[in-house]
Coordinates of C-alpha atoms in Angstrom, one line a residue:
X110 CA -77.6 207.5 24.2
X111 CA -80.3 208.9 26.5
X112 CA -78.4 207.2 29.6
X113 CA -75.1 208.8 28.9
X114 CA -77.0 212.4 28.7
X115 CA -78.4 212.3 31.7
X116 CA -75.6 210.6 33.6
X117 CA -73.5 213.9 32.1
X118 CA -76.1 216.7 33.2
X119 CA -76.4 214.9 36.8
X120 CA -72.5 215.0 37.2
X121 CA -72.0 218.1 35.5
X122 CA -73.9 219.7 37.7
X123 CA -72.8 218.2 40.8
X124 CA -69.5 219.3 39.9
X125 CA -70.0 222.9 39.9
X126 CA -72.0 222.4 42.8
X127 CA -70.1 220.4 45.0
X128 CA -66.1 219.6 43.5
X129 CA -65.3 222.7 42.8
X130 CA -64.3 223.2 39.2
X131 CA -61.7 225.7 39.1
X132 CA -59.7 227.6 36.8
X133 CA -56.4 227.9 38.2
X134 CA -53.1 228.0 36.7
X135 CA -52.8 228.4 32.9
X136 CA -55.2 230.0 30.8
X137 CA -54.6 232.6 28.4
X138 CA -52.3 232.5 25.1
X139 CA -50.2 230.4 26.2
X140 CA -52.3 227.6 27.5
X141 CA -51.1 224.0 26.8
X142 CA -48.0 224.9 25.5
X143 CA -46.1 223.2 28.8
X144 CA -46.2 220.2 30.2
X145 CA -48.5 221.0 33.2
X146 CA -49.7 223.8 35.0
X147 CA -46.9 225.9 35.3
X148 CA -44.4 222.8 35.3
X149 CA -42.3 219.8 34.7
X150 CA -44.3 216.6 34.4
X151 CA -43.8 215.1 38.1
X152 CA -43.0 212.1 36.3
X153 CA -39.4 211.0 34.6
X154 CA -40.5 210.2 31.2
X155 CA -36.9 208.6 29.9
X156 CA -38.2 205.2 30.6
X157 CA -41.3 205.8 29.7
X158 CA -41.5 205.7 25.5
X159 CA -41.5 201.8 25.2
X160 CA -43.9 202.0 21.5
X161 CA -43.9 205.3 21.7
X162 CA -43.0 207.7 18.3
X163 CA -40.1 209.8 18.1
X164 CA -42.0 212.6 15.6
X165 CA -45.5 212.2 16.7
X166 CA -47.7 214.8 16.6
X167 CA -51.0 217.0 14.8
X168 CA -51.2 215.2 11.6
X169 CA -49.2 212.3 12.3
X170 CA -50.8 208.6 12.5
X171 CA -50.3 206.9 15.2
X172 CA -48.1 203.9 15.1
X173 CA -46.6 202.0 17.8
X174 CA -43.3 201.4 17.2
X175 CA -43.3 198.1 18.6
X176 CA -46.7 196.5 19.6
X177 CA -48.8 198.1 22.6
X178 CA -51.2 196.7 24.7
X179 CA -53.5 199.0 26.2
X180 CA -55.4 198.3 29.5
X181 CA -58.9 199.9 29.8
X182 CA -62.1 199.5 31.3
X183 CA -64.9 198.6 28.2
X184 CA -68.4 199.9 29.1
X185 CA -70.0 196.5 27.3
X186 CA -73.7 198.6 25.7
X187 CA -76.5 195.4 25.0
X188 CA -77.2 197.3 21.8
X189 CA -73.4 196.7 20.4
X190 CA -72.7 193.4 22.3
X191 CA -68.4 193.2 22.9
X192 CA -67.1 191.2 19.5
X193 CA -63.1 190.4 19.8
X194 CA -63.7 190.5 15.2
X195 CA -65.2 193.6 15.0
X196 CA -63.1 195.9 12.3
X197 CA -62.4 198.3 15.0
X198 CA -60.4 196.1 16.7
X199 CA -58.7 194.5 13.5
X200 CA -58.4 198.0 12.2
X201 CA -56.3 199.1 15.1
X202 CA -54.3 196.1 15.4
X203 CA -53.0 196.8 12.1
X204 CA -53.1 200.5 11.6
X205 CA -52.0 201.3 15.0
X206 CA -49.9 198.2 16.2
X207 CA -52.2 198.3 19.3
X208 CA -54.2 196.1 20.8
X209 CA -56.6 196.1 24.3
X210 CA -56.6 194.1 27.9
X211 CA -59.6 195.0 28.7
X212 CA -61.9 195.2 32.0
X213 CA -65.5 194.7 30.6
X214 CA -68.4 196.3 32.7
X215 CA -72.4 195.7 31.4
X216 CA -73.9 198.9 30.9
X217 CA -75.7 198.5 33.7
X218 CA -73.4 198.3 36.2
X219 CA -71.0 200.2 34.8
X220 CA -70.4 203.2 36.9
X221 CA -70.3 200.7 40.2
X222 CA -68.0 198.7 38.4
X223 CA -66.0 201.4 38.0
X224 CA -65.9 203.1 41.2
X225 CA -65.6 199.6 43.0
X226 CA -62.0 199.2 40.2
X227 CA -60.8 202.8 41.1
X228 CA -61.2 202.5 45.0
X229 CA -59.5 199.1 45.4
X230 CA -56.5 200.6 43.4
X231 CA -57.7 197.8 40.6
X232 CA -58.8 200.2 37.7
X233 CA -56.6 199.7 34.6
X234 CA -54.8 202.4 32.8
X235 CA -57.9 203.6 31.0
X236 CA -60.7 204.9 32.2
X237 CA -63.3 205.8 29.6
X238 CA -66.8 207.0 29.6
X239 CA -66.4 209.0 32.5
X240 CA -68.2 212.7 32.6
X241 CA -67.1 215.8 34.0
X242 CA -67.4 216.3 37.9
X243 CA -67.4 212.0 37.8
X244 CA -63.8 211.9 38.8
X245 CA -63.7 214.3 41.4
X246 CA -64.8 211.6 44.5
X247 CA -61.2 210.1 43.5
X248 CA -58.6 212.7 43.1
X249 CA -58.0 213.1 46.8
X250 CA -57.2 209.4 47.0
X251 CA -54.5 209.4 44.5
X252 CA -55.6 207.2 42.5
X253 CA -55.8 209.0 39.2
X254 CA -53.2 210.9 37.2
X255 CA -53.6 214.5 36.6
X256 CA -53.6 214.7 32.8
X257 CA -52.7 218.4 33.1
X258 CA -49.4 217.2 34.2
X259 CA -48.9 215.8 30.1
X260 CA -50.7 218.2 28.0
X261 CA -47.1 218.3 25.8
X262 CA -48.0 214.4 25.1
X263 CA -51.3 215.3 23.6
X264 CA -50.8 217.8 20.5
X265 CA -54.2 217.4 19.0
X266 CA -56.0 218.1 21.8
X267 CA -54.2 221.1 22.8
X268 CA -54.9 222.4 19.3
X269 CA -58.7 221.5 19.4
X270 CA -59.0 223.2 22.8
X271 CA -57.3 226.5 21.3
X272 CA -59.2 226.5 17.8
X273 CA -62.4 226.0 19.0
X274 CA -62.1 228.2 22.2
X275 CA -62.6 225.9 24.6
X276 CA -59.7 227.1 27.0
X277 CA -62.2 228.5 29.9
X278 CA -64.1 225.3 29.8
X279 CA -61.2 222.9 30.0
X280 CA -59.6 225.4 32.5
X281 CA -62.9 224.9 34.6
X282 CA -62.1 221.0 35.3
X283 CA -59.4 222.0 37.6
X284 CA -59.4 220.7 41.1
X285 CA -58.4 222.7 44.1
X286 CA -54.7 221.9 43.4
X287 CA -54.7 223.7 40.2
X288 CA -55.0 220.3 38.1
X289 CA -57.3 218.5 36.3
X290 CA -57.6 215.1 35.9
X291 CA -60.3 214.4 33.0
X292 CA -59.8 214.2 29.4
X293 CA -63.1 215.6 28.1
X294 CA -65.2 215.0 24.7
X295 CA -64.4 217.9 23.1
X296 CA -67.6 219.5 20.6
X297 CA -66.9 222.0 18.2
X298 CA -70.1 223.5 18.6
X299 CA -73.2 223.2 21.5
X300 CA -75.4 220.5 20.5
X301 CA -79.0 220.5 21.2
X302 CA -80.8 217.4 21.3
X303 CA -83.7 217.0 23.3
X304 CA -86.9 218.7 22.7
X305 CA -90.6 217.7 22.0
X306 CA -92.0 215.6 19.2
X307 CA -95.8 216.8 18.0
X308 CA -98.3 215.2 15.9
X309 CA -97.7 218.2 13.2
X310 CA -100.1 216.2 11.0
X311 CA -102.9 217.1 13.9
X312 CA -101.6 220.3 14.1
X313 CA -102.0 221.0 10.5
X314 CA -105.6 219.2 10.2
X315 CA -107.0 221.8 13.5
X316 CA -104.8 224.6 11.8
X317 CA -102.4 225.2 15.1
X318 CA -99.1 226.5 14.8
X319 CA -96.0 224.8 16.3
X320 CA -95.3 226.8 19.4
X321 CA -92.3 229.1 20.2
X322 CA -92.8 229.4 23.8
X323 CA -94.3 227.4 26.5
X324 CA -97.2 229.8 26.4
X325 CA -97.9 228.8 23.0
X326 CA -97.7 225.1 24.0
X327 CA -100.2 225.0 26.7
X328 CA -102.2 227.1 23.5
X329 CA -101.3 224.4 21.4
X330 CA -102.3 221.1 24.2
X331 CA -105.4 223.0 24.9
X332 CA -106.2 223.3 20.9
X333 CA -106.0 219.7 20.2
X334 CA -107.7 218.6 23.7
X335 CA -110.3 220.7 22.2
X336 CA -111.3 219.2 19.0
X337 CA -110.2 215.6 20.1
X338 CA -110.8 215.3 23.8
X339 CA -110.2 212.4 25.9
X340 CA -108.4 212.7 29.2
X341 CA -105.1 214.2 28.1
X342 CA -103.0 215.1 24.9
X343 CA -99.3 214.7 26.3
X344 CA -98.0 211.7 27.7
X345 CA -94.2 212.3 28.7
X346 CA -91.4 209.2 28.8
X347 CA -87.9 209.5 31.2
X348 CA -90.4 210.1 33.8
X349 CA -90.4 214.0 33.1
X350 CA -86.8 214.2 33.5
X351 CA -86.1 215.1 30.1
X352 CA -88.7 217.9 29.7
X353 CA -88.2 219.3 33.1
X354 CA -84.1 219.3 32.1
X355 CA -84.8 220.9 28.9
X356 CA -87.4 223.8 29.9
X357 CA -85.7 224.7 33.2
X358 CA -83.1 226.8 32.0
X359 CA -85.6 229.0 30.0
X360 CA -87.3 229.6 33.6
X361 CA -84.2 230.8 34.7
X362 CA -83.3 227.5 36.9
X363 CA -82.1 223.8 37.1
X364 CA -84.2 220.6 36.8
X365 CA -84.7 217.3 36.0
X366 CA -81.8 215.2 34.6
X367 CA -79.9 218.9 35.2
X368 CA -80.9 219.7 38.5
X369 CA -78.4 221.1 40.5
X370 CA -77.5 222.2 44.4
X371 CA -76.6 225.6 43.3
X372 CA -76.9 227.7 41.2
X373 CA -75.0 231.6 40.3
X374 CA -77.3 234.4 40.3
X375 CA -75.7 237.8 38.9
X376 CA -77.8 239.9 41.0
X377 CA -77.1 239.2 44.2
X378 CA -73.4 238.0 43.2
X379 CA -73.5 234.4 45.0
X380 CA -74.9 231.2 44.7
X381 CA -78.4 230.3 45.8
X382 CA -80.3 227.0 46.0
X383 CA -82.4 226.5 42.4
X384 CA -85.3 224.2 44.1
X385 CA -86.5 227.5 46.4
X386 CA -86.4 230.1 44.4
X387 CA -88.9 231.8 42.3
X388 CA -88.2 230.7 39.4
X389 CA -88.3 227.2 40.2
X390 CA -91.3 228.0 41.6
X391 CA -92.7 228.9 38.1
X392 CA -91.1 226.2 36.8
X393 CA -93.2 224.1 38.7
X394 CA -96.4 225.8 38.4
X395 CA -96.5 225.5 34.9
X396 CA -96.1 221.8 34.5
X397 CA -98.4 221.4 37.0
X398 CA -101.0 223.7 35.5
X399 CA -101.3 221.5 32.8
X400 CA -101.7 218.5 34.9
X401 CA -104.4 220.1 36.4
X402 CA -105.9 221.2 33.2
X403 CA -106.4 217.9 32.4
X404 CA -103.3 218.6 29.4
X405 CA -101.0 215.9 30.5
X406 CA -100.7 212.8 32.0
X407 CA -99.9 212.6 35.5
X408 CA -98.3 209.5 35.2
X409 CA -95.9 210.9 32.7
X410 CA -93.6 211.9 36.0
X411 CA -93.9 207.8 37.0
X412 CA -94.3 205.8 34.3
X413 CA -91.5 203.9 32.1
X414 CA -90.8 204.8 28.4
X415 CA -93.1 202.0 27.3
X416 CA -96.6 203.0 28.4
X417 CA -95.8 206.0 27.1
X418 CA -95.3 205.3 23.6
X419 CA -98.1 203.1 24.1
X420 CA -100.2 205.7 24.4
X421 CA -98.8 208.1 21.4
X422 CA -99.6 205.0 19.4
X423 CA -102.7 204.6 20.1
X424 CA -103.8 208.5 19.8
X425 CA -103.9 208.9 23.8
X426 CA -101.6 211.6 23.7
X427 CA -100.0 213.4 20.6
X428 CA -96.5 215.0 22.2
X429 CA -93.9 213.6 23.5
X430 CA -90.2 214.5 25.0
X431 CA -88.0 212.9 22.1
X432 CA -84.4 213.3 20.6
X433 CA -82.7 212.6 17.8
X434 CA -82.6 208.9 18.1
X435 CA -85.0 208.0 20.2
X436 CA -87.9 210.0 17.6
X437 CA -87.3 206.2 15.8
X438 CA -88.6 204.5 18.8
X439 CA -91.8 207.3 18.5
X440 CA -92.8 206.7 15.4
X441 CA -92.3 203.0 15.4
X442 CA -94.9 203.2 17.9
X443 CA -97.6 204.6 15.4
X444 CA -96.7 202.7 12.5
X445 CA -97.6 199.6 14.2
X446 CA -101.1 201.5 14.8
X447 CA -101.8 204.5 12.8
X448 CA -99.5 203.2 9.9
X449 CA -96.4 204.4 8.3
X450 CA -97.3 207.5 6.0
X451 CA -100.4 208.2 7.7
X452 CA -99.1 210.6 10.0
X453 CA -96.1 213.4 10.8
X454 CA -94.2 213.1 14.2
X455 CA -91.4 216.3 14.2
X456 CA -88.9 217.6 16.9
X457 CA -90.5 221.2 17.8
X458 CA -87.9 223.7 18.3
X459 CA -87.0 224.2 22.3
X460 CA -90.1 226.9 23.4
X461 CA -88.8 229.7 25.0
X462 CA -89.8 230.8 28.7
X463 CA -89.5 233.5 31.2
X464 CA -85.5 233.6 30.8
X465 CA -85.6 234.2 27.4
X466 CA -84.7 232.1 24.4
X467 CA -81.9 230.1 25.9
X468 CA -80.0 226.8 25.5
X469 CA -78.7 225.2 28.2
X470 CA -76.0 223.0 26.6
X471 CA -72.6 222.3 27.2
X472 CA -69.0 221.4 24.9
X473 CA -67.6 219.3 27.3
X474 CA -68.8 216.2 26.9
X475 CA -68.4 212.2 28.2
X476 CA -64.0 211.6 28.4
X477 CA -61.6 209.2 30.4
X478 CA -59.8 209.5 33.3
X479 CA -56.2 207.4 33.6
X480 CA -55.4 205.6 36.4
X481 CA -52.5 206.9 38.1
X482 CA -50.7 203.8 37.8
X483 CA -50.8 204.4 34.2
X484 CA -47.7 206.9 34.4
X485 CA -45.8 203.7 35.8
X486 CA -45.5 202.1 32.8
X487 CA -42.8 201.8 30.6
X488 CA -45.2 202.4 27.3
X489 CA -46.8 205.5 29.1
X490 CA -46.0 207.4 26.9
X491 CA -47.2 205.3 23.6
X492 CA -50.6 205.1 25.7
X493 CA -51.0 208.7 26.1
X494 CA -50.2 209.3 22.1
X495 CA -52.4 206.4 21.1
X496 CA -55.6 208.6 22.9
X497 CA -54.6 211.8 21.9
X498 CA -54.5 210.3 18.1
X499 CA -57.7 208.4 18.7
X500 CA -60.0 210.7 20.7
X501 CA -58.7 214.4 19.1
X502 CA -57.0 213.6 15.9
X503 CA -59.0 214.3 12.8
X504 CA -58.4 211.4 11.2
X505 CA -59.1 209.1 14.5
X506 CA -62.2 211.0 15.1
X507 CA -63.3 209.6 11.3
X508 CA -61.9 206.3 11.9
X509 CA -63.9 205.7 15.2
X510 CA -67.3 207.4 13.8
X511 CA -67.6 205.9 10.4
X512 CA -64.9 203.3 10.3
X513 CA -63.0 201.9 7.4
X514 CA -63.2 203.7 3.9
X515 CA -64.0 200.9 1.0
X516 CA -65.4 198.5 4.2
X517 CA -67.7 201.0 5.9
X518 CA -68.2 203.9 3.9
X519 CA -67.1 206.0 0.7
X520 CA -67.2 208.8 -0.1
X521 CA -68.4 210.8 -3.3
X522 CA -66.6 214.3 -3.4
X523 CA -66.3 215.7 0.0
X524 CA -69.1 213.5 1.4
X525 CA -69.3 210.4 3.2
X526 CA -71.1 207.5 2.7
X527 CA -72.4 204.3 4.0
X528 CA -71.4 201.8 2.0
X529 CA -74.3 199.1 0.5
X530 CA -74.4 196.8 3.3
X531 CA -74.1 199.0 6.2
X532 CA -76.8 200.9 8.1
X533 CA -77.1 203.3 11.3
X534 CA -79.9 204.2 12.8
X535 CA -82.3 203.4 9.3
X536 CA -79.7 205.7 7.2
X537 CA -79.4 203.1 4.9
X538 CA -82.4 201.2 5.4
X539 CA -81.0 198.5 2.8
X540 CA -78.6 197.9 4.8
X541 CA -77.7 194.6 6.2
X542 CA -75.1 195.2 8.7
X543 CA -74.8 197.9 11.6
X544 CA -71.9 200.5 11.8
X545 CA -72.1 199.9 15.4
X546 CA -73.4 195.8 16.4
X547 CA -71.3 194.0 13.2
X548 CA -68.3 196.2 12.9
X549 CA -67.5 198.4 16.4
X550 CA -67.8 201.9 15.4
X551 CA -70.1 204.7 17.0
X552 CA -69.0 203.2 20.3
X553 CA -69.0 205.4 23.0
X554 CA -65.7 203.9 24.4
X555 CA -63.8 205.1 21.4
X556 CA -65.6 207.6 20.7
X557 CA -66.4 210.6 22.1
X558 CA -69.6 212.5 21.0
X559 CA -69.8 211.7 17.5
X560 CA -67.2 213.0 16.5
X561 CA -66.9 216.1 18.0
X562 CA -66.2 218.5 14.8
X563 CA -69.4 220.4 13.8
X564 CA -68.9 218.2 10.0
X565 CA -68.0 215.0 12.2
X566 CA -71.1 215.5 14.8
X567 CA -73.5 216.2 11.2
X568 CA -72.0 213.5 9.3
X569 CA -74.1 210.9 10.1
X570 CA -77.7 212.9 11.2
X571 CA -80.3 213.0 9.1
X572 CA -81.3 215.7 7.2
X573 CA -84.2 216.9 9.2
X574 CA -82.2 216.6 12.3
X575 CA -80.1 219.4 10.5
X576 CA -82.4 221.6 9.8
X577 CA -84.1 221.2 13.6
X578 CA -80.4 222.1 15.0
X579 CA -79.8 225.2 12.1
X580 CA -83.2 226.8 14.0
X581 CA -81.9 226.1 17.7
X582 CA -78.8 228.0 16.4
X583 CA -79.7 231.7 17.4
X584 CA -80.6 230.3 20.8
X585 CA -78.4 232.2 23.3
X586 CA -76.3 229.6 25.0
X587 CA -76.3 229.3 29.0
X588 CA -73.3 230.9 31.4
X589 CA -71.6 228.4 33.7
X590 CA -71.4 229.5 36.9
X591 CA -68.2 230.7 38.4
X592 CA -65.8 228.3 39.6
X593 CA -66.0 227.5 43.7
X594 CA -63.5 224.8 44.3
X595 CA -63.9 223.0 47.9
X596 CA -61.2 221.2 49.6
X597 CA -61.3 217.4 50.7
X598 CA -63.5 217.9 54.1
X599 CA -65.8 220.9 52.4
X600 CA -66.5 218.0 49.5
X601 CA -67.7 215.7 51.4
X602 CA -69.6 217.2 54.2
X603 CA -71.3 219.2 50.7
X604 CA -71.8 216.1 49.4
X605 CA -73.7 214.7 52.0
X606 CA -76.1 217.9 52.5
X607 CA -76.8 217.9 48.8
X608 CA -77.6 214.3 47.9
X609 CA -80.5 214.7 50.7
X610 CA -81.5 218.3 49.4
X611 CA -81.8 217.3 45.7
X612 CA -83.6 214.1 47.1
X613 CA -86.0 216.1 48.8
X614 CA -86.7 218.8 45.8
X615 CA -87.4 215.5 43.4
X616 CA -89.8 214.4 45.5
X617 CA -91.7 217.5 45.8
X618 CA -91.4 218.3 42.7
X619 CA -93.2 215.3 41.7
X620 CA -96.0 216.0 44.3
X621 CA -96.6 219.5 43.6
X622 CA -97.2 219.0 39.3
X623 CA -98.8 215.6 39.9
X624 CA -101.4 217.6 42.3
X625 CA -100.3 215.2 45.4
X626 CA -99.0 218.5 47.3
X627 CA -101.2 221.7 47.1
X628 CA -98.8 224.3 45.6
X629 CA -100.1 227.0 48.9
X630 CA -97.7 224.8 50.5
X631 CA -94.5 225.8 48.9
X632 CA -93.5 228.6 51.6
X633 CA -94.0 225.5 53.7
X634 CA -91.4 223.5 51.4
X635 CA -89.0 225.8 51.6
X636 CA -88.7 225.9 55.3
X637 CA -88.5 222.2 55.3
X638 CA -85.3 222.8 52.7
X639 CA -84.2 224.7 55.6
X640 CA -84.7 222.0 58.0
X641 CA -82.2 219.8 55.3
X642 CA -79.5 222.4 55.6
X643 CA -79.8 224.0 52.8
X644 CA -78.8 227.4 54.2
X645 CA -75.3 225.4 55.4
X646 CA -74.8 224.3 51.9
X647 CA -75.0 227.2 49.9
X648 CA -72.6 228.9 52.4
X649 CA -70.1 226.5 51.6
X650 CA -70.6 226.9 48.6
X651 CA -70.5 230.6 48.7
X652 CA -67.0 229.9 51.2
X653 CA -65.6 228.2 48.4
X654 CA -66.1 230.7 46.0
X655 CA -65.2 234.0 48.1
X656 CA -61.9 232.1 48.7
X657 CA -61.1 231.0 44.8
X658 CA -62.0 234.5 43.8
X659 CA -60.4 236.4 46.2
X660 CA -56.8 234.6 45.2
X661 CA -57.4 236.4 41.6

């Protein structure tokens, strides 16, 4: 899961950067009630409604009415191997009368594979696991449909976007020409994820508090290098990415897995480059104060995952950047060495900063984009039912999260659960099958973040996990910026000057925490930004954003 994440925060924030998300056309009460913005569909759809259902809509089950075939590109994960028998696939065969052609792409190599598809005009008809500002480098090319153009084809989406207020958001994926062409994962609520895990059992035993900001954490690191020395206490994984993405927004600024090429300030009422301001600045200092300090690891900014857990394991460090899942991985690590029930690992809640108490998630989340050829076909519209029923619906939501009821789960009352055999993610520890490897569900190719719905998302979390996202609630959730939507020319020549500046601020980030740049050179730093045009970057940025918002 930790791939997908970052992928998202990278493109997401390329996208208000660079593509120019913007919110024209629709909007308001009366958004998604037409086929478009502001219009017809540009495509006949008379010929179109081979499979398709006459009365489909909210509520209604998808059925072909004669069987569908679905192209679409299958993003093929190592932890959930491709199996033609899964129950997913059986499931929808006979449920849905629809089967799949599909393109398969490793992991891996997924996002070449499917740029390499959609630029040779090759892609099939479904495009999935594709994040918001991915599909921007295309639309000039034609080569994908502008789902705007059908929003009367997809009822429970439209009604999803309008309950759970999402209409600005959705609004924001729109390209210069007033369309969008992404369907996103759609969650109910902000999710946070990503935090640190601490030794609370260490904590407890010195009688140190969990901290609350990152004050308190350098307190706390300082605390338990006190009383148990060695060279360090915190040994990071994802190279710093993580921690860096997770604490910028509370110094005011972008980094990490999030950092962007711009970035809104309401002062000044324009855009400014995050990796030379002040804040960043701070940002920076901080992490690198406690390398200094001899509080963490230098190598945590360098190092792969595995060292790192290496050295939680064997009481080197006692923190580490963590999430939901990947806290398994943690404290597999010290039951092989410390032993299982001899110690507490917990996600600490995100520490507040500068900024204030803030979270900087997102609703939008991983979606598809369609191929334009898609609108071609005769069973169009049957394809464009069968997502809208699979990826919105409530009841495809269920059916691609937690599978079959009687095969995969039951449920007692209003509660679902795994049945006997079936585990996920050490839920059912006595279980001898996996919801995901032996029968297809909790794929992120039919699924789009867990479900989306706040019961859906929490359906299958742990307990604690709960609790940890119940105390992030009264976190104040982070403003996008305002839309600045560049044309074909401005996207590329932006594109160019920010995959050189970003470049340049990751590497000197990494030089000033890790002590291999002295931070009296930063005035220096920023003056070589200059020298990577960062000045003409922002002011197209800032072009592109006088212009939207001077149309109204």
């Amino acid at each position: 899961m930790s791939i997908g994440r970052r992928t998202f925060v990278s493109a997401l924030a390329a996208s208000f950067a660079v593509t120019g998300l913007a919110a024209c056309g629709g909007g308001g009460d009366d958004w998604g009630g037409s086929a478009g913005s502001g219009g017809d569909a540009p495509v006949d759809l008379a010929d179109k409604r081979v499979g398709a259902m006459d009365d489909y809509g909210v509520g209604t089950t998808f059925k072909a009415s004669e069987p569908l075939e679905i192209d679409i590109l299958y993003r093929d994960h190592p932890a959930y191997p491709l199996n033609k028998d899964w129950t997913l696939l059986t499931t929808t065969k006979e449920r849905n009368n629809v089967t799949f052609a599909m393109t398969t792409a490793p992991l891996s190599d997924y996002e070449q594979r499917r740029s390499l598809l959609i630029g040779a005009g090759d892609a099939p008809s479904v495009i999935p696991v594709t994040y918001p500002g991915q599909e921007s480098q295309y639309v000039a090319s034609g080569a994908l449909l502008a789902v705007s153009d059908y929003l009367d084809l997809l009822p429970n989406f439209t009604q999803k976007v309008k309950d759970w207020g999402l209409e600005d958001e959705v609004e924001a994926l729109r390209q210069e020409d007033g369309k969008y062409y992404l369907l996103p994962g759609l969650l109910q609520s902000a999710r946070p994820d990503y935090t640190v895990a601490v030794r609370k059992d260490v904590l407890d035993e010195l009688g140190l508090d969990e901290p609350t900001t990152w004050d308190e954490f350098r307190t706390m690191l300082q605390g338990i290098k006190d009383a148990k020395g060695g060279s360090y206490v915190f040994s990071d994984r994802w190279k710093g990415d993580a921690l860096l993405q997770l604490a910028a927004p509370t110094f005011g600024t972008s980094a990490g897995w999030g950092l962007s090429a711009s970035q809104w300030d309401e002062a000044s009422g324009a855009f400014v480059f995050p990796g030379a301001t002040d804040e960043y600045k701070q940002l920076v200092e901080y992490f690198a104060g406690l390398v200094k300090d001899g509080l963490m690891d230098p190598e945590s900014f360098t190092q792969e995952d595995d060292p790192a857990f290496q050295k939680l394991g064997q009481e080197k460090s006692f923190v580490i950047s963590t999430n939901f899942q990947e806290i398994a991985t943690a404290r597999a690590a010290l039951d092989t060495t410390v032993g299982e029930g001899n110690y507490e690992l917990v996600k600490i809640r995100q520490p507040s900063g500068p900024a204030g108490d803030v979270f900087g998630g997102r609703r939008l989340q991983s979606g598809l984009v369609l191929s334009s050829k898609a609108a071609e076909k005769d069973t169009f519209v049957a394809i464009m039912q069968w997502i809208d029923w699979n990826y919105y619906s409530d009841e495809g939501l269920e059916f691609g999260k937690w599978g079959v009821e009687g095969t995969t789960f039951t449920r007692d009352g209003d509660t679902r659960v795994l049945a006997d055999d079936v585990d996920w993610l050490g839920l059912n520890p006595d279980g001898t099958k996996d919801l995901r490897k032996d029968f297809g569900f909790m794929n992120g190719v039919f699924l789009f973040e867990h479900g989306s719905s706040d019961d859906l998302v929490r359906s299958l979390v742990p307990e604690e996990e709960i609790a940890w996202e119940e105390g992030m609630a009264d976190k104040k959730l982070t403003t996008p910026p305002p839309p600045a939507p560049m044309n074909v020319d401005e996207q590329e020549q932006a594109g160019l000057y920010q995959t050189a500046l970003t470049d340049y601020v990751k590497q000197n980030t990494l030089a000033f925490i890790t002590g291999q740049r002295d931070l009296a050179e930063w005035d220096d730093y920023v003056k070589e930004l200059e020298g990577q045009n960062m000045t003409t970057y922002i002011d197209l940025v800032n072009g592109a954003y006088k212009r939207f918002a001077a149309k109204g």
